[in-house]
Amino acid sequence: KAGVTQTPRYLIKTRGQQVTLSCSPISGHRSVSWYQQTPGQGLQFLFEYFSETQRNKGNFPGRFSGRQFSNSRSEMNVSTLELGDSALYLCASSSLHSGTSKVTQYFGPGTRLTVL
Amino acid sequence: AQKITQTQPGMFVQEKEAVTLDCTYDTSDPSYGLFWYKQPSSGEMIFLIYQGSYDQQNATEGRYSLNFQKARKSANLVISASQLGDSAMYFCAMREGGGSSASKIIFGSGTRLSIRP
């Protein structure tokens, strides 16, 4: 079974530009979540999608948006990039084991975004 | 309000010893889920273990176990028989409402574990 894939792996943009990151979850997983990791702020939750619906969003400005397609692939978009958006963006897909509360998550390798 | 605290910024442990990484949390929601993740220096994030607040038994996954003490709001990760490959950053996280709930996850600041040969 293929793992979670994220594209691109590395990206360099300049301030004011916009960027779209893609995440393909493990086949059969309908839940995809996104996280931002920076040295200063640590790990922060961005948003989560389940069956094409955004279930929750972290404390990020409206410049950060996302969506999920019918095949569960997800994209996140950051508009009007700022220097502080430089980060590792991680995507994870989750499975909930039926009949239990057990959850398993699988992460992609991440997209490292540098804003100049 | 949700809060996750990892009080050990760094730890050094001798290979083959057991390791306990501390995590305390605060929430007023009776239903919540606790996660542990490992991030080696290569940067990839690896999910280790999950514990639901209503789970009667402590979660275990191979050499990893979660020492869940609900009254103390503590969810320590125990790694048995540590290996050199366990050297990494470890993050504790919590989601209110349980693992499948539509609520955001918050993370601790992490503990850097170094295993000495």
Short mmCIF file of C-alpha atoms in Angstrom, two decimals:
data_model
loop_
_atom_site.label_atom_id
_atom_site.label_comp_id
_atom_site.label_asym_id
_atom_site.label_seq_id
_atom_site.Cartn_x
_atom_site.Cartn_y
_atom_site.Cartn_z
CA LYS A 1 0.00 0.00 0.00
CA ALA A 2 1.48 3.35 -1.05
CA GLY A 3 2.14 5.88 1.70
CA VAL A 4 1.05 9.49 1.97
CA THR A 5 2.58 11.58 -0.78
CA GLN A 6 3.13 15.31 -0.78
CA THR A 7 4.14 17.49 -3.67
CA PRO A 8 6.25 19.39 -4.14
CA ARG A 9 8.87 18.44 -1.57
CA TYR A 10 10.62 21.79 -1.72
CA LEU A 11 9.41 25.18 -2.82
CA ILE A 12 10.89 28.65 -2.91
CA LYS A 13 8.58 31.61 -3.32
CA THR A 14 8.78 35.35 -2.80
CA ARG A 15 6.64 37.52 -0.60
CA GLY A 16 3.25 38.28 -2.02
CA GLN A 17 3.06 35.18 -4.19
CA GLN A 18 0.69 32.34 -3.59
CA VAL A 19 1.37 28.63 -3.29
CA THR A 20 -0.58 25.39 -3.56
CA LEU A 21 0.56 22.22 -1.84
CA SER A 22 -0.85 18.80 -2.57
CA CYS A 23 -1.37 15.72 -0.44
CA SER A 24 -2.51 12.27 -1.52
CA PRO A 25 -3.59 10.10 1.42
CA ILE A 26 -3.29 6.38 1.78
CA SER A 27 -5.86 4.61 -0.34
CA GLY A 28 -9.11 4.26 1.55
CA HIS A 29 -8.40 6.99 4.07
CA ARG A 30 -10.94 9.76 3.99
CA SER A 31 -9.46 11.99 6.66
CA VAL A 32 -6.62 14.35 5.78
CA SER A 33 -5.10 16.90 8.13
CA TRP A 34 -2.48 19.57 7.62
CA TYR A 35 0.13 20.93 10.02
CA GLN A 36 2.69 23.70 9.96
CA GLN A 37 6.03 23.30 11.69
CA THR A 38 8.38 26.20 12.34
CA PRO A 39 11.32 26.58 14.73
CA GLY A 40 9.59 29.45 16.50
CA GLN A 41 5.98 28.27 16.76
CA GLY A 42 6.56 24.53 16.77
CA LEU A 43 3.87 22.26 15.41
CA GLN A 44 0.50 23.81 14.71
CA PHE A 45 -2.68 22.32 13.35
CA LEU A 46 -3.93 23.95 10.16
CA PHE A 47 -7.08 22.10 9.15
CA GLU A 48 -8.68 18.74 8.69
CA TYR A 49 -10.86 17.39 5.93
CA PHE A 50 -13.12 14.39 5.92
CA SER A 51 -15.06 13.32 2.85
CA GLU A 52 -14.54 16.69 1.15
CA THR A 53 -15.73 18.69 4.17
CA GLN A 54 -13.53 20.85 6.34
CA ARG A 55 -14.12 19.61 9.86
CA ASN A 56 -12.02 22.12 11.71
CA LYS A 57 -9.46 24.82 11.24
CA GLY A 58 -6.62 25.99 13.42
CA ASN A 59 -5.83 29.57 14.34
CA PHE A 60 -4.50 30.73 11.01
CA PRO A 61 -5.51 33.76 8.94
CA GLY A 62 -7.81 33.48 5.96
CA ARG A 63 -4.79 33.45 3.65
CA PHE A 64 -4.55 29.77 4.48
CA SER A 65 -7.20 27.66 2.82
CA GLY A 66 -7.67 24.13 1.70
CA ARG A 67 -9.94 21.68 0.03
CA GLN A 68 -10.41 17.99 -0.44
CA PHE A 69 -11.47 16.24 -3.60
CA SER A 70 -13.74 13.26 -4.08
CA ASN A 71 -10.73 10.95 -4.34
CA SER A 72 -9.61 12.23 -0.88
CA ARG A 73 -6.62 14.09 -2.29
CA SER A 74 -6.23 17.42 -0.56
CA GLU A 75 -4.68 20.74 -1.40
CA MET A 76 -3.80 23.67 0.75
CA ASN A 77 -3.29 27.15 -0.56
CA VAL A 78 -1.50 30.09 0.98
CA SER A 79 -2.06 33.44 -0.66
CA THR A 80 -0.04 36.63 -0.28
CA LEU A 81 2.91 34.81 1.22
CA GLU A 82 4.79 36.34 4.13
CA LEU A 83 8.28 35.58 5.37
CA GLY A 84 6.76 33.92 8.44
CA ASP A 85 5.04 31.33 6.26
CA SER A 86 8.38 29.65 5.70
CA ALA A 87 7.88 26.27 7.29
CA LEU A 88 7.61 22.55 6.87
CA TYR A 89 4.03 21.69 5.94
CA LEU A 90 3.00 18.20 6.90
CA CYS A 91 -0.01 16.27 5.75
CA ALA A 92 -1.41 13.20 7.47
CA SER A 93 -4.12 10.73 6.62
CA SER A 94 -5.97 8.88 9.33
CA SER A 95 -7.86 5.69 9.77
CA LEU A 96 -10.29 4.98 12.55
CA HIS A 97 -10.47 1.32 13.44
CA SER A 98 -14.16 0.42 13.43
CA GLY A 99 -15.59 -0.74 16.72
CA THR A 100 -12.71 0.79 18.66
CA SER A 101 -11.45 4.22 19.51
CA LYS A 102 -8.10 3.34 17.97
CA VAL A 103 -6.74 5.88 15.54
CA THR A 104 -3.73 5.50 13.28
CA GLN A 105 -2.11 8.33 11.38
CA TYR A 106 0.33 8.29 8.54
CA PHE A 107 2.33 11.33 7.59
CA GLY A 108 3.74 12.40 4.29
CA PRO A 109 7.36 13.55 3.97
CA GLY A 110 6.31 17.20 4.09
CA THR A 111 6.76 20.21 1.84
CA ARG A 112 9.44 22.63 2.88
CA LEU A 113 8.38 26.11 1.84
CA THR A 114 10.86 28.97 1.85
CA VAL A 115 9.55 32.49 1.38
CA LEU A 116 12.15 35.08 0.34
CA ALA B 1 -8.70 25.67 27.39
CA GLN B 2 -6.57 22.92 25.93
CA LYS B 3 -2.98 22.75 27.02
CA ILE B 4 -0.16 20.26 26.51
CA THR B 5 3.09 20.41 28.46
CA GLN B 6 6.30 18.52 27.88
CA THR B 7 8.70 19.54 30.62
CA GLN B 8 11.81 17.74 29.34
CA PRO B 9 13.46 19.67 26.51
CA GLY B 10 16.15 17.01 26.18
CA MET B 11 17.10 13.62 27.56
CA PHE B 12 20.11 11.35 27.29
CA VAL B 13 19.60 7.63 27.86
CA GLN B 14 21.90 4.64 27.62
CA GLU B 15 21.07 2.13 24.90
CA LYS B 16 18.84 -0.75 26.05
CA GLU B 17 17.48 1.19 29.01
CA ALA B 18 13.80 2.03 29.28
CA VAL B 19 12.79 5.65 28.70
CA THR B 20 9.86 7.65 29.99
CA LEU B 21 8.94 10.88 28.24
CA ASP B 22 6.63 13.12 30.25
CA CYS B 23 3.45 14.73 29.00
CA THR B 24 0.76 16.48 30.98
CA TYR B 25 -2.39 17.97 29.59
CA ASP B 26 -5.30 20.12 30.59
CA THR B 27 -8.81 19.98 29.24
CA SER B 28 -12.33 20.34 30.52
CA ASP B 29 -13.74 17.99 27.87
CA PRO B 30 -14.34 14.48 29.25
CA SER B 31 -13.76 13.04 25.79
CA TYR B 32 -10.33 13.52 24.30
CA GLY B 33 -7.53 11.69 22.57
CA LEU B 34 -3.81 11.74 23.21
CA PHE B 35 -1.14 11.15 20.58
CA TRP B 36 2.60 10.64 20.53
CA TYR B 37 4.78 11.30 17.50
CA LYS B 38 8.43 10.78 16.66
CA GLN B 39 10.40 13.07 14.38
CA PRO B 40 13.93 11.91 13.52
CA SER B 41 16.50 14.38 12.26
CA SER B 42 15.46 13.51 8.71
CA GLY B 43 12.27 15.47 9.37
CA GLU B 44 9.56 12.94 8.70
CA MET B 45 6.81 12.66 11.32
CA ILE B 46 5.94 9.21 12.58
CA PHE B 47 2.76 8.46 14.51
CA LEU B 48 3.55 6.18 17.46
CA ILE B 49 0.53 5.64 19.64
CA TYR B 50 -2.96 6.87 20.48
CA GLN B 51 -4.95 6.76 23.73
CA GLY B 52 -8.62 7.66 24.03
CA SER B 53 -9.82 9.13 27.30
CA TYR B 54 -12.38 6.37 27.75
CA ASP B 55 -10.01 3.53 26.93
CA GLN B 56 -9.82 1.21 29.91
CA GLN B 57 -6.35 -0.05 29.18
CA ASN B 58 -3.12 1.77 28.44
CA ALA B 59 -2.30 1.76 24.75
CA THR B 60 0.66 -0.29 23.59
CA GLU B 61 2.35 -0.57 20.19
CA GLY B 62 5.39 -2.81 20.17
CA ARG B 63 8.09 -1.22 22.33
CA TYR B 64 5.91 1.84 22.94
CA SER B 65 3.34 2.13 25.68
CA LEU B 66 1.39 5.06 26.99
CA ASN B 67 1.21 5.39 30.77
CA PHE B 68 -2.18 7.05 31.01
CA GLN B 69 -3.03 8.49 34.42
CA LYS B 70 -6.32 10.26 33.93
CA ALA B 71 -6.67 11.77 37.41
CA ARG B 72 -3.22 13.30 37.14
CA LYS B 73 -3.83 14.33 33.51
CA SER B 74 -0.65 12.61 32.54
CA ALA B 75 0.12 10.65 29.36
CA ASN B 76 3.74 9.61 29.50
CA LEU B 77 5.33 7.64 26.68
CA VAL B 78 7.39 4.65 27.74
CA ILE B 79 9.92 3.15 25.34
CA SER B 80 11.23 -0.20 26.44
CA ALA B 81 14.76 -1.38 25.60
CA SER B 82 15.82 1.80 23.81
CA GLN B 83 17.74 1.58 20.55
CA LEU B 84 20.05 4.02 18.77
CA GLY B 85 17.32 4.57 16.20
CA ASP B 86 15.06 5.96 18.91
CA SER B 87 17.11 9.17 18.95
CA ALA B 88 14.66 11.78 17.76
CA MET B 89 12.30 14.55 18.78
CA TYR B 90 9.11 13.31 20.42
CA PHE B 91 5.86 15.25 20.49
CA CYS B 92 2.80 14.73 22.63
CA ALA B 93 -0.53 16.02 21.31
CA MET B 94 -4.16 16.17 22.34
CA ARG B 95 -7.45 16.45 20.57
CA GLU B 96 -10.63 17.17 22.49
CA GLY B 97 -13.60 15.04 21.57
CA GLY B 98 -11.59 11.92 20.86
CA GLY B 99 -9.62 10.72 17.85
CA SER B 100 -12.33 11.11 15.26
CA SER B 101 -13.76 14.35 16.52
CA ALA B 102 -13.87 17.54 14.54
CA SER B 103 -11.63 19.50 16.86
CA LYS B 104 -8.15 20.76 16.43
CA ILE B 105 -5.07 19.07 17.74
CA ILE B 106 -2.59 20.91 19.91
CA PHE B 107 1.03 19.87 20.35
CA GLY B 108 3.57 20.01 23.11
CA SER B 109 6.92 21.66 22.54
CA GLY B 110 8.67 18.31 22.23
CA THR B 111 11.43 16.35 23.95
CA ARG B 112 14.69 15.61 22.18
CA LEU B 113 15.78 12.09 23.08
CA SER B 114 19.36 11.03 22.51
CA ILE B 115 20.37 7.40 22.96
CA ARG B 116 23.98 6.77 23.95
CA PRO B 117 25.69 3.57 22.69
#
